[in-house]
Short mmCIF file of C-alpha atoms in Angstrom, two decimals:
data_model
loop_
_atom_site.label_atom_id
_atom_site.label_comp_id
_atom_site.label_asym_id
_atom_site.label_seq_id
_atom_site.Cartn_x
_atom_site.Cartn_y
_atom_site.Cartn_z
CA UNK A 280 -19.89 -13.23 -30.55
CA UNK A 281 -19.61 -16.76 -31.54
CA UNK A 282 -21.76 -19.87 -29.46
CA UNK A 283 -20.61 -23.16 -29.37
CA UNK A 284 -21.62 -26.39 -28.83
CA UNK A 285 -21.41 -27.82 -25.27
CA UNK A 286 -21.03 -31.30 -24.53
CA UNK A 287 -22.06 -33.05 -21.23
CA UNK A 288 -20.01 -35.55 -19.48
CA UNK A 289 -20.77 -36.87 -16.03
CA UNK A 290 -21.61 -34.08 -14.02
CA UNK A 291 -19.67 -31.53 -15.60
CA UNK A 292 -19.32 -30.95 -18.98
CA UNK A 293 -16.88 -29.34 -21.27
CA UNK A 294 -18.05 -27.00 -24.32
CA UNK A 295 -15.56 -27.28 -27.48
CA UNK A 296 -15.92 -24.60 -29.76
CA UNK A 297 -18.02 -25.55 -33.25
CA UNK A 298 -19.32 -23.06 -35.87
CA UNK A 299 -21.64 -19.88 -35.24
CA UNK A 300 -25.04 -20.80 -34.44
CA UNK A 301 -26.36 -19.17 -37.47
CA UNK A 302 -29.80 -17.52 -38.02
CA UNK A 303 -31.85 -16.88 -35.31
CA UNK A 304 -31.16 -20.21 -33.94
CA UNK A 305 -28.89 -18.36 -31.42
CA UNK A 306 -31.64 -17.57 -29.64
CA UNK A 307 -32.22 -21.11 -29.53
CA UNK A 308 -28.76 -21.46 -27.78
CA UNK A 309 -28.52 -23.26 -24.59
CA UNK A 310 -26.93 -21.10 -21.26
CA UNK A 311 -23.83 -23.15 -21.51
CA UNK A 312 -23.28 -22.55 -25.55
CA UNK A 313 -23.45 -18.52 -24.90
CA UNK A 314 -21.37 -18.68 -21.79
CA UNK A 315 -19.00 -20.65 -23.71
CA UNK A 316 -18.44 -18.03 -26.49
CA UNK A 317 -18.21 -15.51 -24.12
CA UNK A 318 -15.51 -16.72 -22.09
CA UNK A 319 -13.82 -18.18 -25.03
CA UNK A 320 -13.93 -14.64 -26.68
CA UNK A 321 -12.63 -12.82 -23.54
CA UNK A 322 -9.88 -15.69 -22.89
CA UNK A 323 -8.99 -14.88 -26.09
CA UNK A 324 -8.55 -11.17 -25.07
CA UNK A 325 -6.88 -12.26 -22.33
CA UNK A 326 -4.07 -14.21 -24.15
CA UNK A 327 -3.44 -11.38 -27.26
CA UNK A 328 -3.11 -8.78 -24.33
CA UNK A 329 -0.41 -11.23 -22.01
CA UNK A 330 1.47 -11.43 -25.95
CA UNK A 331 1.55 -7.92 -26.28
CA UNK A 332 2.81 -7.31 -22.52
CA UNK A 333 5.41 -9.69 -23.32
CA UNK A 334 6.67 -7.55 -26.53
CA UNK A 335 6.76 -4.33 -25.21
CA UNK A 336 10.19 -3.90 -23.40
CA UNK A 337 11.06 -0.91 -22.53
CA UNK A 338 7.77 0.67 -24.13
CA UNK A 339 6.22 2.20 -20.94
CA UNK A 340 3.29 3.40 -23.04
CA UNK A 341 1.96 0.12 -24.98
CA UNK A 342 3.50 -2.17 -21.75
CA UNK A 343 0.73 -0.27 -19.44
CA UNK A 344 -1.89 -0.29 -22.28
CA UNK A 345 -1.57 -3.53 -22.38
CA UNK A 346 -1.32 -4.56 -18.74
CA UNK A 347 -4.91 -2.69 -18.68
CA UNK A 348 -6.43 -4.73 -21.15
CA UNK A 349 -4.63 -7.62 -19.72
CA UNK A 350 -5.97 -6.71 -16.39
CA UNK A 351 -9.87 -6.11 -18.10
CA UNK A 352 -9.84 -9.20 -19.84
CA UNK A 353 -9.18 -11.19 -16.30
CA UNK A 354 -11.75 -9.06 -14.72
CA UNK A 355 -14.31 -9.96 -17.27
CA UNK A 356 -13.67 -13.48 -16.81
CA UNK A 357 -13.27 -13.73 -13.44
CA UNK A 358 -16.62 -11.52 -13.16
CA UNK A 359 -18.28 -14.20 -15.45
CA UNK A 360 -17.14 -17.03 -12.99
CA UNK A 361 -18.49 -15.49 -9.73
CA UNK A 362 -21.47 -14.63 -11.16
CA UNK A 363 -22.83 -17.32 -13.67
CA UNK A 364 -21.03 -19.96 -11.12
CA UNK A 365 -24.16 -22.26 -10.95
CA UNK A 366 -23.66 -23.04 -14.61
CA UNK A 367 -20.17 -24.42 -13.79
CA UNK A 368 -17.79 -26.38 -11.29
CA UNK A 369 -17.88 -24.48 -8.57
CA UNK A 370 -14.62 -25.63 -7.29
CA UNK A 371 -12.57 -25.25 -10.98
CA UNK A 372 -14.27 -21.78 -10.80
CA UNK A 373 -13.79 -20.28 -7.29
CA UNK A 374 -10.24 -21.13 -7.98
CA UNK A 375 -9.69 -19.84 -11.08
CA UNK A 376 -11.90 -16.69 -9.85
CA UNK A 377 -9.33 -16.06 -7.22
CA UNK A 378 -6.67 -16.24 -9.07
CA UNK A 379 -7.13 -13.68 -11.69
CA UNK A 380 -8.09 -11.54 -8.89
CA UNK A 381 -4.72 -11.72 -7.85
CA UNK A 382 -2.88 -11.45 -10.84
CA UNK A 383 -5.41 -8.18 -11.32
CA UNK A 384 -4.49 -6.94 -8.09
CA UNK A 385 -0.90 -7.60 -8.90
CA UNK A 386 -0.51 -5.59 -12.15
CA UNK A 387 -2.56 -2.98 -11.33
CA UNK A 388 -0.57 -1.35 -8.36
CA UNK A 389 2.27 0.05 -10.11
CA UNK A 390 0.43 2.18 -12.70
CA UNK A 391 -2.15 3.04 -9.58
CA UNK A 392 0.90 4.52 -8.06
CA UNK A 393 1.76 6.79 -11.13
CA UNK A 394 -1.63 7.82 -11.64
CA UNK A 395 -2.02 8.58 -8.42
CA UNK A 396 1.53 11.08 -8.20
CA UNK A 397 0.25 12.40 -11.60
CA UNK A 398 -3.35 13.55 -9.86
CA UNK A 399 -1.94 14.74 -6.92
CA UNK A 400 1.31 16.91 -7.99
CA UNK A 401 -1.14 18.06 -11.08
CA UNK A 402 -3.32 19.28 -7.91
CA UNK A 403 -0.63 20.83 -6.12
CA UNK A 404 -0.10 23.04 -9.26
CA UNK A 405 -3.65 23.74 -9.91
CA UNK A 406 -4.00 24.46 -6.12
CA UNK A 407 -1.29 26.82 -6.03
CA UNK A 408 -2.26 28.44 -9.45
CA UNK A 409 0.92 27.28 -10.78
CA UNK A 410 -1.04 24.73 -13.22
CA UNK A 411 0.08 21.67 -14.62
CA UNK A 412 3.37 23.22 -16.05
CA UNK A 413 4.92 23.06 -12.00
CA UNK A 414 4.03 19.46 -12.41
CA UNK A 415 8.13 18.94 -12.81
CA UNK A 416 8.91 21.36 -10.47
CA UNK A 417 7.73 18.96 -7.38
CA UNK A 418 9.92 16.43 -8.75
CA UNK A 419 12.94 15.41 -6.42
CA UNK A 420 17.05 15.27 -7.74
CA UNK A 421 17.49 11.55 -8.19
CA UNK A 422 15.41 10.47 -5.16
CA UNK A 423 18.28 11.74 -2.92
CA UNK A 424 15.50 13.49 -0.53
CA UNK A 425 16.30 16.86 -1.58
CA UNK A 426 14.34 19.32 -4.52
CA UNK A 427 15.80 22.44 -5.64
CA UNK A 428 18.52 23.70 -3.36
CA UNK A 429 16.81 23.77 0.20
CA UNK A 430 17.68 21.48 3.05
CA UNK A 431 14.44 21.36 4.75
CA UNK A 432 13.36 18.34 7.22
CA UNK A 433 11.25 17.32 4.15
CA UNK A 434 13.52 17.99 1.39
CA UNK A 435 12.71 20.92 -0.33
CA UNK A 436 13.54 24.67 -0.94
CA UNK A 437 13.69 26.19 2.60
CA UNK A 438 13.50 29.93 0.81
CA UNK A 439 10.88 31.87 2.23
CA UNK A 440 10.11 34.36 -0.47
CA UNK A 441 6.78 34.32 -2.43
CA UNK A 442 7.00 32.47 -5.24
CA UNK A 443 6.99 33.85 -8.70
CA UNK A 444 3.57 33.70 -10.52
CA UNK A 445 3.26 29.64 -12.20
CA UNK A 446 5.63 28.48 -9.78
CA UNK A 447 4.96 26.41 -7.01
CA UNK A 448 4.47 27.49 -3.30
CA UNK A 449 7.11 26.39 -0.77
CA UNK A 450 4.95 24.17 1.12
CA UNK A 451 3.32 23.03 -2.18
CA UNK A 452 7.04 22.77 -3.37
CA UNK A 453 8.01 20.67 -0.36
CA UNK A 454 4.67 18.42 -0.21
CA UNK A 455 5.22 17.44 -4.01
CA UNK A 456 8.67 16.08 -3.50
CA UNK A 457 7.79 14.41 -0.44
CA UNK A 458 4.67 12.58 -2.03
CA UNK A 459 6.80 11.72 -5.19
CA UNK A 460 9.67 10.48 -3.20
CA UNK A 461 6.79 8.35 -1.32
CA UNK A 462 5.02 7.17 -4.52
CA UNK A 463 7.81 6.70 -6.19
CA UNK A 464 8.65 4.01 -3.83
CA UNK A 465 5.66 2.22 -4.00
CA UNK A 466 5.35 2.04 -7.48
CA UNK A 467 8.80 0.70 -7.65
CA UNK A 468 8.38 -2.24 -4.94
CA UNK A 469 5.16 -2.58 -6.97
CA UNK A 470 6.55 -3.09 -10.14
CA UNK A 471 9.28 -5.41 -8.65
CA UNK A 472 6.35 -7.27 -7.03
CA UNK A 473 4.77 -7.80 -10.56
CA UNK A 474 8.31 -8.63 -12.49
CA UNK A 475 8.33 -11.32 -9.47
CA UNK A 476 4.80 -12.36 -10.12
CA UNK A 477 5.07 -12.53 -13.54
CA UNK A 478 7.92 -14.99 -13.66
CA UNK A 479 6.28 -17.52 -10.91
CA UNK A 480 4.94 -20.59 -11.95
CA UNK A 481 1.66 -19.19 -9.95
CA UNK A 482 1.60 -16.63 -13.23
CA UNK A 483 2.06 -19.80 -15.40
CA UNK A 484 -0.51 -21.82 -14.28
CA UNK A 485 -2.66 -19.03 -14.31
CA UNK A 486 -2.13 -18.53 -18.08
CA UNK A 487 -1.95 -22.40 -18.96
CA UNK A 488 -5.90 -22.15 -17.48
CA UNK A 489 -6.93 -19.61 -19.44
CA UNK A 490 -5.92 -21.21 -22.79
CA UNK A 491 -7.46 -24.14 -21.47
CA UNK A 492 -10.66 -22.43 -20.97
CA UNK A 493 -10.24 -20.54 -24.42
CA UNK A 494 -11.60 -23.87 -25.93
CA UNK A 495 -12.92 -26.23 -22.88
CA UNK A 496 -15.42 -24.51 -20.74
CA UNK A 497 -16.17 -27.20 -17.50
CA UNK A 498 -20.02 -26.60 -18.03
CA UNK A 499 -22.58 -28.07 -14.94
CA UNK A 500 -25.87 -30.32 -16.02
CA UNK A 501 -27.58 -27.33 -16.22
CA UNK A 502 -25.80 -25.36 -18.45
CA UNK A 503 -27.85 -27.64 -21.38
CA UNK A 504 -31.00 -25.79 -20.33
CA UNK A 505 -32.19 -22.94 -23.13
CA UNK A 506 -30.12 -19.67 -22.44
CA UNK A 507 -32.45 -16.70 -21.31
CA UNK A 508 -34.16 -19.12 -18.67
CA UNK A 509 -30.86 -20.00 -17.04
CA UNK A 510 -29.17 -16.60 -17.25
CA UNK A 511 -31.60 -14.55 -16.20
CA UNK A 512 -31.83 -15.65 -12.80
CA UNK A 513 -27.77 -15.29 -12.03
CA UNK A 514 -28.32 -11.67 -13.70
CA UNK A 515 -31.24 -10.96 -11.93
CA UNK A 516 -29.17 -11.72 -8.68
CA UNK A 517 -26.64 -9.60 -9.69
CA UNK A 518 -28.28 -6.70 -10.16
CA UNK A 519 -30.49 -7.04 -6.84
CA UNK A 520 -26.89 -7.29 -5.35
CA UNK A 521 -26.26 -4.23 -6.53
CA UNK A 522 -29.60 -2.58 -5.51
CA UNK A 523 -29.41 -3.52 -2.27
CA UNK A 524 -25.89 -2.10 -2.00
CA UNK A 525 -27.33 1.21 -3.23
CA UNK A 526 -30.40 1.35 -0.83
CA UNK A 527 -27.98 1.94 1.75
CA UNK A 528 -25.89 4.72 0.18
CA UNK A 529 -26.49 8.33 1.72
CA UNK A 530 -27.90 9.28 -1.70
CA UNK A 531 -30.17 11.76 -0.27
CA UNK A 532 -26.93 13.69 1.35
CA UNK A 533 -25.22 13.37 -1.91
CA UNK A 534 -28.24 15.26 -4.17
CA UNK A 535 -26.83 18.12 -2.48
CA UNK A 536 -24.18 19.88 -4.20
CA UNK A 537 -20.86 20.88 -1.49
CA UNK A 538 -22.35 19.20 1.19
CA UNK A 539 -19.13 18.14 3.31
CA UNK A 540 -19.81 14.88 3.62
CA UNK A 541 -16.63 13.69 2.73
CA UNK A 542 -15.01 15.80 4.61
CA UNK A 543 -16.58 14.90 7.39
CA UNK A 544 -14.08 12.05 8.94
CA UNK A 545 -11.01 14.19 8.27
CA UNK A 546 -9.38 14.42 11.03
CA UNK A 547 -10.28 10.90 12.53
CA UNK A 548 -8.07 7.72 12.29
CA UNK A 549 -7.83 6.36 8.70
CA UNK A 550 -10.11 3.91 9.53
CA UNK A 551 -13.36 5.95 9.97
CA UNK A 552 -12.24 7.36 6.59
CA UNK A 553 -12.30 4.61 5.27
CA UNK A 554 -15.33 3.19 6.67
CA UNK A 555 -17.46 5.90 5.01
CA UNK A 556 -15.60 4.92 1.28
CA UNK A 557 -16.52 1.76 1.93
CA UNK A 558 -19.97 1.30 0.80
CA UNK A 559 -19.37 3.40 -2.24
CA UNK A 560 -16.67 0.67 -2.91
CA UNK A 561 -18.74 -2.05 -2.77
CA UNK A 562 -21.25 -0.95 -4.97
CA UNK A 563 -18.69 0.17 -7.60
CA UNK A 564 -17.89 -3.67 -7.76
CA UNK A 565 -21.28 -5.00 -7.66
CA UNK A 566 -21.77 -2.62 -10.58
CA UNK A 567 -19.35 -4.15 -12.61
CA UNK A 568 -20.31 -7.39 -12.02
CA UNK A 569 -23.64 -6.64 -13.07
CA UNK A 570 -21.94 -5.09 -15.85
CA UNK A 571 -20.38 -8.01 -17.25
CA UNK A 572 -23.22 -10.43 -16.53
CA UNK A 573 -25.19 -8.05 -18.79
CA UNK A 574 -22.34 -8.90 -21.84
CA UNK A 575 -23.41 -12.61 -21.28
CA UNK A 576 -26.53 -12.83 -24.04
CA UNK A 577 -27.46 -14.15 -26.80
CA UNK A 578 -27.17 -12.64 -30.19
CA UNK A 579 -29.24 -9.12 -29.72
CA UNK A 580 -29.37 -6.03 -27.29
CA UNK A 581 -26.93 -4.59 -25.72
CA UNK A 582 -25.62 -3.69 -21.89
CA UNK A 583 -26.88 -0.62 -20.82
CA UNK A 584 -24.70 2.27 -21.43
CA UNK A 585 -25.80 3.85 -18.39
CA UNK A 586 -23.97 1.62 -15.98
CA UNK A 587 -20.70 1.87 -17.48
CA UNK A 588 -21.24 5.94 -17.39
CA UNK A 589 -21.68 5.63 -13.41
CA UNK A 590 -19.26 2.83 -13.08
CA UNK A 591 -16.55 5.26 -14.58
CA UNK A 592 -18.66 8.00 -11.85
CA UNK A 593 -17.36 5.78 -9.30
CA UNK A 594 -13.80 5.19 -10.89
CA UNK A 595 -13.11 8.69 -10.31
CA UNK A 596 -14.58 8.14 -6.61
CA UNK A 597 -12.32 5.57 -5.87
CA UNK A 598 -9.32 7.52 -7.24
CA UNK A 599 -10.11 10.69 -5.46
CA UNK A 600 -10.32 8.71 -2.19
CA UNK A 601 -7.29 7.01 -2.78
CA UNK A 602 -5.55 10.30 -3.85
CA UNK A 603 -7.16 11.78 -0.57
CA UNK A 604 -5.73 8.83 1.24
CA UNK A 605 -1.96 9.21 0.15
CA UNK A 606 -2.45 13.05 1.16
CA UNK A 607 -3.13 12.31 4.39
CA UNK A 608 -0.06 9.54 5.03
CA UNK A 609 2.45 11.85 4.14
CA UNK A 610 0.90 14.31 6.40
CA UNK A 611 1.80 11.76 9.13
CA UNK A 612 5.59 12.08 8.17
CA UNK A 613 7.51 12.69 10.94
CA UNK A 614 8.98 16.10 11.16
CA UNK A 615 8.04 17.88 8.06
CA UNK A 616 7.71 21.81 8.09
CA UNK A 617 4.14 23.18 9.11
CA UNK A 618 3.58 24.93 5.36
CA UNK A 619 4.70 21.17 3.87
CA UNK A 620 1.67 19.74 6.64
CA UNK A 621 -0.83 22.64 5.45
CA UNK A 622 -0.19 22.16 1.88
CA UNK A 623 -0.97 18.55 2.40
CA UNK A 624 -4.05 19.33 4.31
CA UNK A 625 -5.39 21.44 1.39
CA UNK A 626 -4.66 18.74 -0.96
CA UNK A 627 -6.51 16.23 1.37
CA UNK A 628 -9.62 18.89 1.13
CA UNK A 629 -9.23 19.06 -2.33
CA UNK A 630 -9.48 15.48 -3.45
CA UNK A 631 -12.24 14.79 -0.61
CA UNK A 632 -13.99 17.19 -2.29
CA UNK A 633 -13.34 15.51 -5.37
CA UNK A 634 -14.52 12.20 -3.72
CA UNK A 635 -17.88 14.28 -3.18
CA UNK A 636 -18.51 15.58 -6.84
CA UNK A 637 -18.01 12.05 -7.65
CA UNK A 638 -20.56 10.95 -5.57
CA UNK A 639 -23.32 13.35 -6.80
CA UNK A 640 -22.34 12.88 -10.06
CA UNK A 641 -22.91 9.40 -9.80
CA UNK A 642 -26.60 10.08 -8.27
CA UNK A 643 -27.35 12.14 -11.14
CA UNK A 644 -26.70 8.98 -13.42
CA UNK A 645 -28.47 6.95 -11.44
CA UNK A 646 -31.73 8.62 -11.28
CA UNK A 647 -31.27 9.18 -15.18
CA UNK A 648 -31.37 5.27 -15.01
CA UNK A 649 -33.80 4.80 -12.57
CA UNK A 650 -36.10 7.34 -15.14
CA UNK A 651 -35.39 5.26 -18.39
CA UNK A 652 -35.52 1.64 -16.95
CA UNK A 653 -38.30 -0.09 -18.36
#
């Protein structure tokens, strides 16, 4: 990581990149000249990955690769502006902040949607002991609302025999083609809503800021003071954020392996599901943000590999909820056949139960932390 030399103007200040503070003289740094490199670096991130986005075409493969690293890149920086937001303008960052959140938000729905019919028709199969080889099978013809030959309410074979062994159940059959045909819309109005976003001059200002910032940083006054005095305390907040956030987490509940919790609001409104997700939510952002704020050093150390083992912990939380969620609002589709309903109701169970293991998995990486912390 390169530091650079900040210059202060008025009240805020701008830092211009110079040469590597060489030696050990980057420990000398002040806040502003290691903030500096490390938003310059991740701009820089930021900018490659937007390129690369740009040349992929019809590449599915590199276009979503890239829209993740564009999308991580944005995160890092917009992390970096929340959290070290005393050491800048406060009004140039909240701004900024918000909008890479929404260009974040923005790109990341349409490949949430295809991960998300990939989990749960690869759960149908497993479910069904069909495995992932029925993932096709669940697929509908040409989204005309019908799979195989059947004319069921929900669109799938309406044959009644037991299925053959590695193909999917009827109901399982059924439920797959109705979540695809779902999905399948929402990752397209998704992906129209990012083409649209893409090409607005909202994207474009966006972009012009970050190359700004990839070589002016608008530092505050005290951005000049030495580094580990200044950036300790926004770090120090950001982890007691994210302390606080896990005091209140049922953690005892979740030390205990199949404990039901999370299946516990399943037949309420989506709401109360939701309510009980919630906290685990919150802390899976306050962990990245302490996460990031731990990449802003000086030369020396490194972030703590445990927190990005339980962030991805609470990744797969936040999938399997989501996953869970989609289960259950195709459930609520009008008219379909009771084994489409039940096969939906299993694959709610299933994922909440994934939502579960994700939680005591995460406890287990906690305490692991909580053991080697100094």
């Amino acid at each position: 990581m390169q530091h650079h030399e900040a210059d202060t103007v008025g009240s805020v200040g701008t830092a211009r990149p110079a040469g590597p503070v060489p030696g050990n003289e980057a420990f000398e740094a002040t806040a502003g000249q290691v903030l500096a490199g490390y938003l310059n670096t991740r701009c820089g991130d930021f900018l490659r990955s937007l390129r690369l986005y740009g040349e992929c075409g019809s590449d599915t493969a590199a276009a979503e690769e890239a829209a993740s690293a564009l999308r991580c890149s944005a995160r890092r920086i917009g992390g970096s502006l929340h959290t070290f937001r005393v050491l800048l303008d406060p009004v140039w960052a909240d701004q900024l902040r918000t909008e890479l959140g929404w260009l974040s938000g923005t790109l990341a729905q349409e490949y949430a949607c295809t991960a998300r019919l990939h989990r749960l028709v690869s759960a149908l199969g497993r479910l069904s002991g069909a495995g992932a080889a029925a993932v096709p099978g669940a697929r509908s013809n040409g989204g005309s609302g019908k799979a195989g030959t059947g004319t069921g309410p929900d669109g799938a074979a309406g044959s009644g025999a037991s299925p053959a062994p590695g193909v999917l159940t009827v109901g399982a059959s059924r439920a797959g083609a109705l979540l695809e045909r779902q999905l399948t819309l929402a990752r397209t109005r998704a992906h129209s809503a990012a083409l649209q976003a893409l090409g607005s001059s909202r994207f474009h200002a966006v972009a012009d800021a970050v190359a700004v910032l990839a070589s002016e940083v608008p530092l505050a006054p005290v951005a000049g003071a030495s580094a580990p005095e200044i950036l300790a305390a926004p770090q120090s907040a950001a982890e007691r954020r994210l302390l606080d956030a896990v005091s209140v987490l049922p953690l005892a509940r979740a030390a205990q392996p199949y404990n039901a919790e999370a299946l516990i609001h399943g037949l309420s409104t989506p709401a109360d599901g939701e309510a009980q997700d919630a906290p685990w939510h919150q802390v899976r952002l306050l962990l990245r943000l302490h996460r990031y704020a731990q990449e802003v050093r000086p030369v020396g150390g490194a972030p703590d590999p445990v927190l990005a083992e339980a962030g991805r912990a609470l990744d797969r939380h936040r999938d399997a909820a989501e996953a869970a969620a989609a289960a259950a609002n195709a459930a609520r589709t009008p008219r379909i056949a009771p084994a489409t309903a039940y096969a939906l109701g299993v694959l709610h169970a299933d994922q909440r139960h994934e939502v579960e293991a994700a939680r005591y998995e995460f406890l287990q990486i906690w305490q692991r932390r909580a053991v080697t912390a100094p």
